[in-house]
PDB file of C-alpha atoms in Angstrom:
ATOM      1  CA  MET I   1      39.803 -39.366 -44.050  1.00 45.00           C
ATOM      2  CA  LYS I   2      40.576 -38.795 -40.392  1.00 45.00           C
ATOM      3  CA  LEU I   3      41.686 -35.264 -41.267  1.00 43.00           C
ATOM      4  CA  ARG I   4      38.384 -34.566 -43.069  1.00 46.00           C
ATOM      5  CA  LYS I   5      36.318 -35.751 -40.017  1.00 45.00           C
ATOM      6  CA  SER I   6      38.366 -33.469 -37.762  1.00 47.00           C
ATOM      7  CA  GLY I   7      37.680 -30.503 -40.076  1.00 49.00           C
ATOM      8  CA  VAL I   8      34.017 -31.148 -40.118  1.00 45.00           C
ATOM      9  CA  ALA I   9      33.932 -31.445 -36.320  1.00 47.00           C
ATOM     10  CA  ALA I  10      35.841 -28.206 -35.936  1.00 45.00           C
ATOM     11  CA  ALA I  11      33.554 -26.395 -38.357  1.00 45.00           C
ATOM     12  CA  SER I  12      30.500 -27.716 -36.477  1.00 46.00           C
ATOM     13  CA  ALA I  13      31.887 -26.497 -33.225  1.00 47.00           C
ATOM     14  CA  VAL I  14      32.435 -23.028 -34.670  1.00 41.00           C
ATOM     15  CA  VAL I  15      28.892 -22.932 -36.037  1.00 42.00           C
ATOM     16  CA  LEU I  16      27.415 -24.001 -32.654  1.00 41.00           C
ATOM     17  CA  ALA I  17      29.431 -21.398 -30.807  1.00 43.00           C
ATOM     18  CA  LEU I  18      28.227 -18.636 -33.224  1.00 40.00           C
ATOM     19  CA  THR I  19      24.676 -19.791 -32.946  1.00 43.00           C
ATOM     20  CA  ALA I  20      24.818 -19.738 -29.148  1.00 42.00           C
ATOM     21  CA  THR I  21      26.278 -16.250 -29.271  1.00 41.00           C
ATOM     22  CA  ALA I  22      23.646 -14.952 -31.590  1.00 42.00           C
ATOM     23  CA  CYS I  23      20.792 -16.320 -29.445  1.00 42.00           C
ATOM     24  CA  GLY I  24      22.119 -14.414 -26.405  1.00 42.00           C
ATOM     25  CA  GLY I  25      23.539 -17.265 -24.472  1.00 41.00           C
ATOM     26  CA  GLY I  26      21.165 -20.153 -23.617  1.00 39.00           C
ATOM     27  CA  SER I  27      18.532 -20.260 -21.015  1.00 36.00           C
ATOM     28  CA  ASP I  28      18.639 -16.542 -20.205  1.00 41.00           C
ATOM     29  CA  SER I  29      17.562 -15.580 -23.763  1.00 35.00           C
ATOM     30  CA  GLY I  30      14.330 -13.551 -23.905  1.00 40.00           C
ATOM     31  CA  LYS I  31      14.423 -12.653 -20.153  1.00 42.00           C
ATOM     32  CA  ASN I  32      13.673  -9.021 -19.456  1.00 54.00           C
ATOM     33  CA  ASP I  33      15.596  -8.011 -16.303  1.00 70.00           C
ATOM     34  CA  ASP I  34      14.059  -4.517 -16.491  1.00 84.00           C
ATOM     35  CA  LYS I  35      10.608  -5.723 -15.424  1.00 94.00           C
ATOM     36  CA  ILE I  36       9.535  -5.602 -11.710  1.00 98.00           C
ATOM     37  CA  THR I  37       6.187  -6.753 -10.201  1.00 98.00           C
ATOM     38  CA  ILE I  38       4.802  -4.700  -7.283  1.00 98.00           C
ATOM     39  CA  GLY I  39       1.727  -5.518  -5.225  1.00 98.00           C
ATOM     40  CA  ILE I  40      -0.669  -2.633  -4.450  1.00 97.00           C
ATOM     41  CA  LYS I  41      -4.308  -2.129  -3.512  1.00 94.00           C
ATOM     42  CA  PHE I  42      -6.569  -1.531  -6.530  1.00 93.00           C
ATOM     43  CA  ASP I  43      -9.523  -0.120  -4.575  1.00 88.00           C
ATOM     44  CA  GLN I  44      -8.177   2.459  -2.090  1.00 90.00           C
ATOM     45  CA  PRO I  45      -8.359   6.083  -3.262  1.00 90.00           C
ATOM     46  CA  GLY I  46      -5.469   8.137  -2.227  1.00 91.00           C
ATOM     47  CA  LEU I  47      -3.332   5.045  -1.549  1.00 95.00           C
ATOM     48  CA  GLY I  48      -3.682   2.514  -4.393  1.00 96.00           C
ATOM     49  CA  LEU I  49      -6.379   2.770  -6.935  1.00 95.00           C
ATOM     50  CA  LYS I  50      -6.805   1.353 -10.438  1.00 95.00           C
ATOM     51  CA  THR I  51      -8.739   3.977 -12.443  1.00 94.00           C
ATOM     52  CA  PRO I  52     -11.386   3.122 -15.207  1.00 94.00           C
ATOM     53  CA  ASP I  53      -8.785   4.007 -17.885  1.00 94.00           C
ATOM     54  CA  GLY I  54      -6.343   1.460 -16.444  1.00 94.00           C
ATOM     55  CA  ASP I  55      -4.024   3.916 -14.698  1.00 96.00           C
ATOM     56  CA  TYR I  56      -2.792   3.588 -11.154  1.00 98.00           C
ATOM     57  CA  THR I  57      -2.796   6.342  -8.540  1.00 96.00           C
ATOM     58  CA  GLY I  58      -2.177   6.985  -4.908  1.00 96.00           C
ATOM     59  CA  PHE I  59       0.461   7.532  -2.300  1.00 97.00           C
ATOM     60  CA  ASP I  60       1.477   3.868  -2.206  1.00 98.00           C
ATOM     61  CA  VAL I  61       1.783   3.916  -6.018  1.00 98.00           C
ATOM     62  CA  ASP I  62       4.049   7.008  -5.794  1.00 98.00           C
ATOM     63  CA  VAL I  63       6.190   5.414  -3.122  1.00 98.00           C
ATOM     64  CA  ALA I  64       6.487   2.175  -5.057  1.00 98.00           C
ATOM     65  CA  THR I  65       7.372   3.973  -8.315  1.00 98.00           C
ATOM     66  CA  TYR I  66      10.024   6.026  -6.597  1.00 98.00           C
ATOM     67  CA  VAL I  67      11.523   2.922  -4.931  1.00 98.00           C
ATOM     68  CA  ALA I  68      11.433   0.980  -8.260  1.00 98.00           C
ATOM     69  CA  LYS I  69      13.315   3.870  -9.991  1.00 98.00           C
ATOM     70  CA  GLU I  70      16.006   3.815  -7.331  1.00 98.00           C
ATOM     71  CA  LEU I  71      16.317   0.074  -7.886  1.00 97.00           C
ATOM     72  CA  GLY I  72      16.890   0.740 -11.606  1.00 97.00           C
ATOM     73  CA  HIS I  73      13.435   0.271 -13.071  1.00 97.00           C
ATOM     74  CA  ASP I  74      11.483   2.858 -15.088  1.00 96.00           C
ATOM     75  CA  ALA I  75       7.774   3.349 -14.434  1.00 95.00           C
ATOM     76  CA  LYS I  76       6.935   1.578 -17.688  1.00 95.00           C
ATOM     77  CA  ASP I  77       8.800  -1.528 -16.424  1.00 96.00           C
ATOM     78  CA  ILE I  78       6.519  -1.938 -13.458  1.00 98.00           C
ATOM     79  CA  GLU I  79       3.817  -4.621 -13.521  1.00 98.00           C
ATOM     80  CA  TRP I  80       1.164  -3.810 -10.910  1.00 98.00           C
ATOM     81  CA  LYS I  81      -0.500  -6.701  -9.180  1.00 98.00           C
ATOM     82  CA  GLU I  82      -3.495  -6.461  -6.945  1.00 95.00           C
ATOM     83  CA  ALA I  83      -2.682  -7.352  -3.301  1.00 93.00           C
ATOM     84  CA  PRO I  84      -5.797  -7.854  -1.248  1.00 88.00           C
ATOM     85  CA  SER I  85      -5.073  -7.821   2.499  1.00 86.00           C
ATOM     86  CA  ALA I  86      -5.674 -11.520   3.010  1.00 83.00           C
ATOM     87  CA  GLU I  87      -3.392 -12.508   0.144  1.00 92.00           C
ATOM     88  CA  ARG I  88      -0.367 -10.303   0.832  1.00 93.00           C
ATOM     89  CA  GLU I  89       1.825 -12.917   2.534  1.00 95.00           C
ATOM     90  CA  ASN I  90       0.891 -15.572  -0.025  1.00 95.00           C
ATOM     91  CA  LEU I  91       1.897 -13.310  -2.904  1.00 97.00           C
ATOM     92  CA  ILE I  92       5.282 -12.671  -1.351  1.00 98.00           C
ATOM     93  CA  SER I  93       5.995 -16.299  -0.380  1.00 97.00           C
ATOM     94  CA  ARG I  94       5.032 -17.582  -3.830  1.00 97.00           C
ATOM     95  CA  GLY I  95       7.323 -15.030  -5.489  1.00 97.00           C
ATOM     96  CA  ASP I  96       4.357 -13.559  -7.397  1.00 98.00           C
ATOM     97  CA  VAL I  97       5.694 -10.087  -6.519  1.00 98.00           C
ATOM     98  CA  ASP I  98       9.036  -8.530  -5.828  1.00 98.00           C
ATOM     99  CA  PHE I  99       7.580  -6.461  -3.002  1.00 98.00           C
ATOM    100  CA  ILE I 100       4.259  -5.082  -1.714  1.00 98.00           C
ATOM    101  CA  VAL I 101       3.259  -1.442  -0.964  1.00 98.00           C
ATOM    102  CA  ALA I 102      -0.346  -1.657   0.133  1.00 95.00           C
ATOM    103  CA  SER I 103      -1.130   0.034   3.504  1.00 92.00           C
ATOM    104  CA  TYR I 104       0.676  -2.971   4.917  1.00 93.00           C
ATOM    105  CA  SER I 105       1.017  -2.400   8.677  1.00 91.00           C
ATOM    106  CA  ILE I 106       4.205  -3.905  10.257  1.00 93.00           C
ATOM    107  CA  THR I 107       3.212  -6.381  12.982  1.00 90.00           C
ATOM    108  CA  ASP I 108       5.111  -9.064  14.871  1.00 92.00           C
ATOM    109  CA  GLU I 109       2.662 -11.663  13.557  1.00 90.00           C
ATOM    110  CA  ARG I 110       3.339 -10.722   9.944  1.00 92.00           C
ATOM    111  CA  LYS I 111       7.068 -10.623  10.450  1.00 96.00           C
ATOM    112  CA  GLN I 112       6.929 -14.362  11.142  1.00 96.00           C
ATOM    113  CA  LYS I 113       6.106 -14.870   7.483  1.00 96.00           C
ATOM    114  CA  VAL I 114       7.565 -11.896   5.646  1.00 97.00           C
ATOM    115  CA  SER I 115      10.274  -9.128   6.017  1.00 98.00           C
ATOM    116  CA  PHE I 116       9.525  -5.461   5.914  1.00 98.00           C
ATOM    117  CA  ALA I 117      11.483  -2.377   4.745  1.00 98.00           C
ATOM    118  CA  GLY I 118      10.508   1.009   6.241  1.00 97.00           C
ATOM    119  CA  PRO I 119       8.254   2.061   7.695  1.00 98.00           C
ATOM    120  CA  TYR I 120       7.502   4.786   5.175  1.00 98.00           C
ATOM    121  CA  PHE I 121       4.297   6.122   6.797  1.00 98.00           C
ATOM    122  CA  LEU I 122       2.672   6.365  10.216  1.00 96.00           C
ATOM    123  CA  ALA I 123      -1.131   6.201  10.069  1.00 94.00           C
ATOM    124  CA  HIS I 124      -3.707   6.106  12.779  1.00 94.00           C
ATOM    125  CA  GLN I 125      -7.184   4.727  13.128  1.00 94.00           C
ATOM    126  CA  ASP I 126      -9.647   7.638  12.871  1.00 95.00           C
ATOM    127  CA  LEU I 127     -13.201   8.555  12.143  1.00 96.00           C
ATOM    128  CA  LEU I 128     -14.713  10.153   9.093  1.00 96.00           C
ATOM    129  CA  VAL I 129     -17.826  12.289   9.773  1.00 97.00           C
ATOM    130  CA  ARG I 130     -19.935  14.784   7.862  1.00 96.00           C
ATOM    131  CA  ALA I 131     -18.271  18.212   7.371  1.00 94.00           C
ATOM    132  CA  ASP I 132     -21.004  19.877   9.572  1.00 95.00           C
ATOM    133  CA  GLU I 133     -20.759  17.321  12.409  1.00 95.00           C
ATOM    134  CA  LYS I 134     -20.019  18.936  15.798  1.00 94.00           C
ATOM    135  CA  GLY I 135     -21.072  16.249  18.206  1.00 95.00           C
ATOM    136  CA  ILE I 136     -18.307  13.713  17.560  1.00 96.00           C
ATOM    137  CA  THR I 137     -14.930  14.865  18.792  1.00 94.00           C
ATOM    138  CA  LYS I 138     -13.774  11.619  20.569  1.00 94.00           C
ATOM    139  CA  ALA I 139     -14.432   7.941  20.275  1.00 94.00           C
ATOM    140  CA  GLU I 140     -16.800   7.868  23.320  1.00 96.00           C
ATOM    141  CA  ASP I 141     -19.129  10.219  21.491  1.00 97.00           C
ATOM    142  CA  LEU I 142     -20.066   7.232  19.306  1.00 96.00           C
ATOM    143  CA  ASN I 143     -22.081   5.561  22.105  1.00 96.00           C
ATOM    144  CA  SER I 144     -25.683   5.357  20.822  1.00 93.00           C
ATOM    145  CA  ARG I 145     -24.503   6.638  17.432  1.00 96.00           C
ATOM    146  CA  LYS I 146     -24.405   4.701  14.228  1.00 97.00           C
ATOM    147  CA  LEU I 147     -20.869   3.556  13.253  1.00 96.00           C
ATOM    148  CA  CYS I 148     -20.019   2.005   9.841  1.00 95.00           C
ATOM    149  CA  SER I 149     -17.086  -0.089   8.720  1.00 91.00           C
ATOM    150  CA  VAL I 150     -16.429  -3.043   6.402  1.00 85.00           C
ATOM    151  CA  THR I 151     -17.127  -6.563   7.478  1.00 80.00           C
ATOM    152  CA  GLY I 152     -14.398  -8.077   9.612  1.00 68.00           C
ATOM    153  CA  SER I 153     -12.774  -4.727  10.322  1.00 75.00           C
ATOM    154  CA  THR I 154     -10.424  -4.755  13.327  1.00 78.00           C
ATOM    155  CA  SER I 155     -10.926  -0.920  13.513  1.00 86.00           C
ATOM    156  CA  ALA I 156     -14.650  -1.263  14.112  1.00 85.00           C
ATOM    157  CA  GLN I 157     -14.193  -3.984  16.771  1.00 84.00           C
ATOM    158  CA  ASN I 158     -11.586  -1.769  18.498  1.00 88.00           C
ATOM    159  CA  ILE I 159     -14.129   0.943  19.038  1.00 92.00           C
ATOM    160  CA  LYS I 160     -17.006  -1.467  19.838  1.00 89.00           C
ATOM    161  CA  ASN I 161     -15.011  -3.452  22.332  1.00 90.00           C
ATOM    162  CA  GLU I 162     -12.698  -0.871  23.931  1.00 91.00           C
ATOM    163  CA  LEU I 163     -13.928   2.712  23.364  1.00 94.00           C
ATOM    164  CA  ALA I 164     -17.669   3.002  22.650  1.00 95.00           C
ATOM    165  CA  PRO I 165     -19.398  -0.294  23.582  1.00 96.00           C
ATOM    166  CA  LYS I 166     -22.790   1.222  23.045  1.00 96.00           C
ATOM    167  CA  ALA I 167     -22.101   2.254  19.399  1.00 96.00           C
ATOM    168  CA  GLN I 168     -24.520   0.871  16.881  1.00 96.00           C
ATOM    169  CA  LEU I 169     -22.070  -0.874  14.605  1.00 93.00           C
ATOM    170  CA  GLN I 170     -23.100  -1.543  10.903  1.00 93.00           C
ATOM    171  CA  GLN I 171     -20.723  -3.612   8.927  1.00 90.00           C
ATOM    172  CA  VAL I 172     -21.041  -3.651   5.112  1.00 89.00           C
ATOM    173  CA  GLY I 173     -19.204  -5.023   2.119  1.00 83.00           C
ATOM    174  CA  GLY I 174     -17.224  -1.932   1.062  1.00 81.00           C
ATOM    175  CA  TYR I 175     -16.290   1.525   2.236  1.00 85.00           C
ATOM    176  CA  SER I 176     -18.322   3.183  -0.584  1.00 85.00           C
ATOM    177  CA  GLN I 177     -21.432   1.917   1.073  1.00 91.00           C
ATOM    178  CA  CYS I 178     -20.441   3.553   4.329  1.00 93.00           C
ATOM    179  CA  LEU I 179     -19.826   6.835   2.511  1.00 93.00           C
ATOM    180  CA  THR I 180     -23.235   6.771   0.939  1.00 94.00           C
ATOM    181  CA  GLY I 181     -24.823   6.078   4.336  1.00 96.00           C
ATOM    182  CA  LEU I 182     -22.761   8.884   5.909  1.00 97.00           C
ATOM    183  CA  GLU I 183     -23.794  11.322   3.229  1.00 95.00           C
ATOM    184  CA  ASN I 184     -27.479  10.347   3.508  1.00 96.00           C
ATOM    185  CA  LYS I 185     -27.318  10.517   7.439  1.00 96.00           C
ATOM    186  CA  ALA I 186     -28.038   6.823   7.701  1.00 97.00           C
ATOM    187  CA  VAL I 187     -24.840   6.445   9.770  1.00 97.00           C
ATOM    188  CA  ASP I 188     -22.891   9.007  11.840  1.00 97.00           C
ATOM    189  CA  ALA I 189     -19.283   7.923  11.230  1.00 97.00           C
ATOM    190  CA  LEU I 190     -16.958   5.641   9.331  1.00 96.00           C
ATOM    191  CA  THR I 191     -13.847   4.151  10.885  1.00 95.00           C
ATOM    192  CA  THR I 192     -10.559   2.734   9.524  1.00 92.00           C
ATOM    193  CA  ASP I 193      -7.000   4.032   8.881  1.00 92.00           C
ATOM    194  CA  ASP I 194      -6.909   7.871   8.557  1.00 93.00           C
ATOM    195  CA  THR I 195      -5.048   7.542   5.214  1.00 92.00           C
ATOM    196  CA  ILE I 196      -7.871   5.467   3.737  1.00 90.00           C
ATOM    197  CA  LEU I 197     -10.441   7.881   5.080  1.00 93.00           C
ATOM    198  CA  ALA I 198      -8.502  10.883   3.718  1.00 90.00           C
ATOM    199  CA  GLY I 199      -8.260   9.205   0.327  1.00 90.00           C
ATOM    200  CA  TYR I 200     -11.981   8.829   0.051  1.00 89.00           C
ATOM    201  CA  ALA I 201     -12.689  12.331   1.282  1.00 88.00           C
ATOM    202  CA  ALA I 202     -10.278  13.736  -1.187  1.00 87.00           C
ATOM    203  CA  GLN I 203     -12.105  12.220  -4.221  1.00 88.00           C
ATOM    204  CA  PRO I 204     -13.735  15.013  -6.371  1.00 88.00           C
ATOM    205  CA  GLN I 205     -17.218  13.705  -5.726  1.00 89.00           C
ATOM    206  CA  HIS I 206     -16.735  13.803  -2.053  1.00 89.00           C
ATOM    207  CA  GLU I 207     -14.710  16.964  -1.607  1.00 86.00           C
ATOM    208  CA  GLY I 208     -16.170  19.261   1.054  1.00 90.00           C
ATOM    209  CA  LYS I 209     -18.706  16.724   2.274  1.00 94.00           C
ATOM    210  CA  PHE I 210     -16.681  14.975   4.938  1.00 94.00           C
ATOM    211  CA  LYS I 211     -13.892  15.618   7.499  1.00 93.00           C
ATOM    212  CA  LEU I 212     -11.635  13.515   9.618  1.00 93.00           C
ATOM    213  CA  ALA I 213     -12.309  13.722  13.393  1.00 94.00           C
ATOM    214  CA  GLY I 214      -8.532  13.915  13.924  1.00 91.00           C
ATOM    215  CA  LEU I 215      -8.282  11.105  16.468  1.00 93.00           C
ATOM    216  CA  SER I 216      -5.271   8.771  16.881  1.00 91.00           C
ATOM    217  CA  LEU I 217      -6.960   5.539  18.049  1.00 92.00           C
ATOM    218  CA  SER I 218      -4.068   3.342  17.032  1.00 90.00           C
ATOM    219  CA  ASP I 219      -0.628   3.499  15.383  1.00 91.00           C
ATOM    220  CA  GLU I 220      -0.203   1.858  12.027  1.00 91.00           C
ATOM    221  CA  ASN I 221       3.350   1.809  10.687  1.00 95.00           C
ATOM    222  CA  TYR I 222       3.103   1.037   6.962  1.00 96.00           C
ATOM    223  CA  GLY I 223       5.999  -1.031   5.638  1.00 98.00           C
ATOM    224  CA  ILE I 224       7.027  -2.498   2.272  1.00 98.00           C
ATOM    225  CA  GLY I 225       6.603  -6.248   2.462  1.00 98.00           C
ATOM    226  CA  LEU I 226       9.236  -8.504   0.808  1.00 98.00           C
ATOM    227  CA  LYS I 227      10.517 -12.032   0.970  1.00 98.00           C
ATOM    228  CA  LYS I 228      11.459 -13.077   4.467  1.00 97.00           C
ATOM    229  CA  GLY I 229      15.225 -12.877   5.041  1.00 97.00           C
ATOM    230  CA  ASP I 230      15.980 -10.794   1.916  1.00 97.00           C
ATOM    231  CA  THR I 231      18.196  -8.302   3.646  1.00 97.00           C
ATOM    232  CA  GLU I 232      19.826  -7.122   0.456  1.00 97.00           C
ATOM    233  CA  LEU I 233      16.531  -5.939  -1.025  1.00 98.00           C
ATOM    234  CA  GLN I 234      15.491  -4.551   2.332  1.00 98.00           C
ATOM    235  CA  GLY I 235      18.592  -2.417   2.565  1.00 98.00           C
ATOM    236  CA  LYS I 236      18.150  -1.043  -0.973  1.00 98.00           C
ATOM    237  CA  ILE I 237      14.557  -0.149  -0.350  1.00 98.00           C
ATOM    238  CA  ASN I 238      15.388   1.607   2.927  1.00 98.00           C
ATOM    239  CA  LYS I 239      17.912   3.718   1.158  1.00 98.00           C
ATOM    240  CA  ALA I 240      15.374   4.658  -1.479  1.00 98.00           C
ATOM    241  CA  LEU I 241      12.796   5.634   1.208  1.00 98.00           C
ATOM    242  CA  GLU I 242      15.364   7.781   2.968  1.00 98.00           C
ATOM    243  CA  LYS I 243      16.238   9.555  -0.305  1.00 98.00           C
ATOM    244  CA  MET I 244      12.543  10.091  -1.092  1.00 98.00           C
ATOM    245  CA  VAL I 245      12.186  11.921   2.222  1.00 98.00           C
ATOM    246  CA  GLU I 246      15.402  13.981   1.826  1.00 98.00           C
ATOM    247  CA  ASP I 247      14.643  15.193  -1.667  1.00 98.00           C
ATOM    248  CA  GLY I 248      11.100  16.290  -0.882  1.00 98.00           C
ATOM    249  CA  ALA I 249       9.271  13.703  -3.043  1.00 98.00           C
ATOM    250  CA  TRP I 250       7.715  12.102   0.053  1.00 98.00           C
ATOM    251  CA  ASP I 251       6.080  15.411   1.149  1.00 96.00           C
ATOM    252  CA  LYS I 252       4.845  16.043  -2.408  1.00 96.00           C
ATOM    253  CA  ALA I 253       3.284  12.599  -2.639  1.00 96.00           C
ATOM    254  CA  VAL I 254       1.423  13.210   0.645  1.00 94.00           C
ATOM    255  CA  LYS I 255       0.059  16.631  -0.505  1.00 92.00           C
ATOM    256  CA  ASP I 256      -0.895  15.327  -3.969  1.00 92.00           C
ATOM    257  CA  ASN I 257      -2.866  12.425  -2.628  1.00 91.00           C
ATOM    258  CA  PHE I 258      -4.329  13.599   0.668  1.00 87.00           C
ATOM    259  CA  GLY I 259      -4.185  17.367   0.430  1.00 80.00           C
ATOM    260  CA  PRO I 260      -7.864  17.949  -0.668  1.00 77.00           C
ATOM    261  CA  ALA I 261      -9.039  16.231   2.601  1.00 78.00           C
ATOM    262  CA  ASN I 262      -7.025  18.695   4.741  1.00 75.00           C
ATOM    263  CA  TYR I 263      -5.264  15.599   6.218  1.00 83.00           C
ATOM    264  CA  LYS I 264      -2.755  16.394   8.969  1.00 85.00           C
ATOM    265  CA  ASN I 265      -0.100  13.671   8.490  1.00 89.00           C
ATOM    266  CA  GLU I 266       2.702  12.714  10.792  1.00 92.00           C
ATOM    267  CA  SER I 267       6.297  13.436   9.691  1.00 95.00           C
ATOM    268  CA  ALA I 268       8.060  10.614   7.814  1.00 97.00           C
ATOM    269  CA  PRO I 269       8.848   7.893  10.344  1.00 97.00           C
ATOM    270  CA  LYS I 270      12.374   6.713  11.116  1.00 97.00           C
ATOM    271  CA  ILE I 271      13.497   3.528   9.310  1.00 97.00           C
ATOM    272  CA  THR I 272      13.399   0.668  11.903  1.00 97.00           C
ATOM    273  CA  GLU I 273      13.226  -2.493   9.771  1.00 97.00           C
ATOM    274  CA  THR I 274      16.976  -3.289   9.152  1.00 93.00           C
ATOM    275  CA  SER I 275      17.240  -7.033   9.615  1.00 82.00           C
TER     276      SER I 275
END
């Protein structure tokens, strides 16, 4: 009788072992390691835009896709997640995204909460004016002129407080309202990062209507945001960014996304975020 019990126990053990093997080994079963979640802007033409047909386009999207591929993920494996400016640090700290590529300027304040790879682009605050505008060639020319930006914009306050205190500042809910006002001559200029301005100017419906003033009112080093202290991922992303520049993909992405606006970009910046 004892022998029979031993035989049953042994057979049961074999069945359990085979079952575990067939299921793929316990708690990891069903997990897709190919997937990666990346935060981008959904509303910035030229940088990160979700199109009506559900596609994603822009320079940040191209950079993120290239980096993901270098990390071993095909484009089809990317889950895009909207990353509004005010939510970027929260998305990273909660682990909702693997990293963020969303016109994310590297600042000392932000580095208290997250780490960055890069930078991968050097942008500047600039002005967008009508294509036939000849009277605005420097920030001071905005005194007594109408300047538009979005509510809470640090770019607009920079001009109002430091460069053109007599500018008539109008703050609205979105850049598209500024563009309409600019086209209709209700305002004289729109201000924010030159990449964002170039992206709007390059849209088919705006092509030829606007131009960038070509001012460099601030330096904005765009970095890829990731979990604070993740030096391993930081190093891998930095290598991917360096390769993107070396093989010409970076230049192509700039031309594809900003070219129609005749945007004069800076050369790819040197990687500085290494710890």
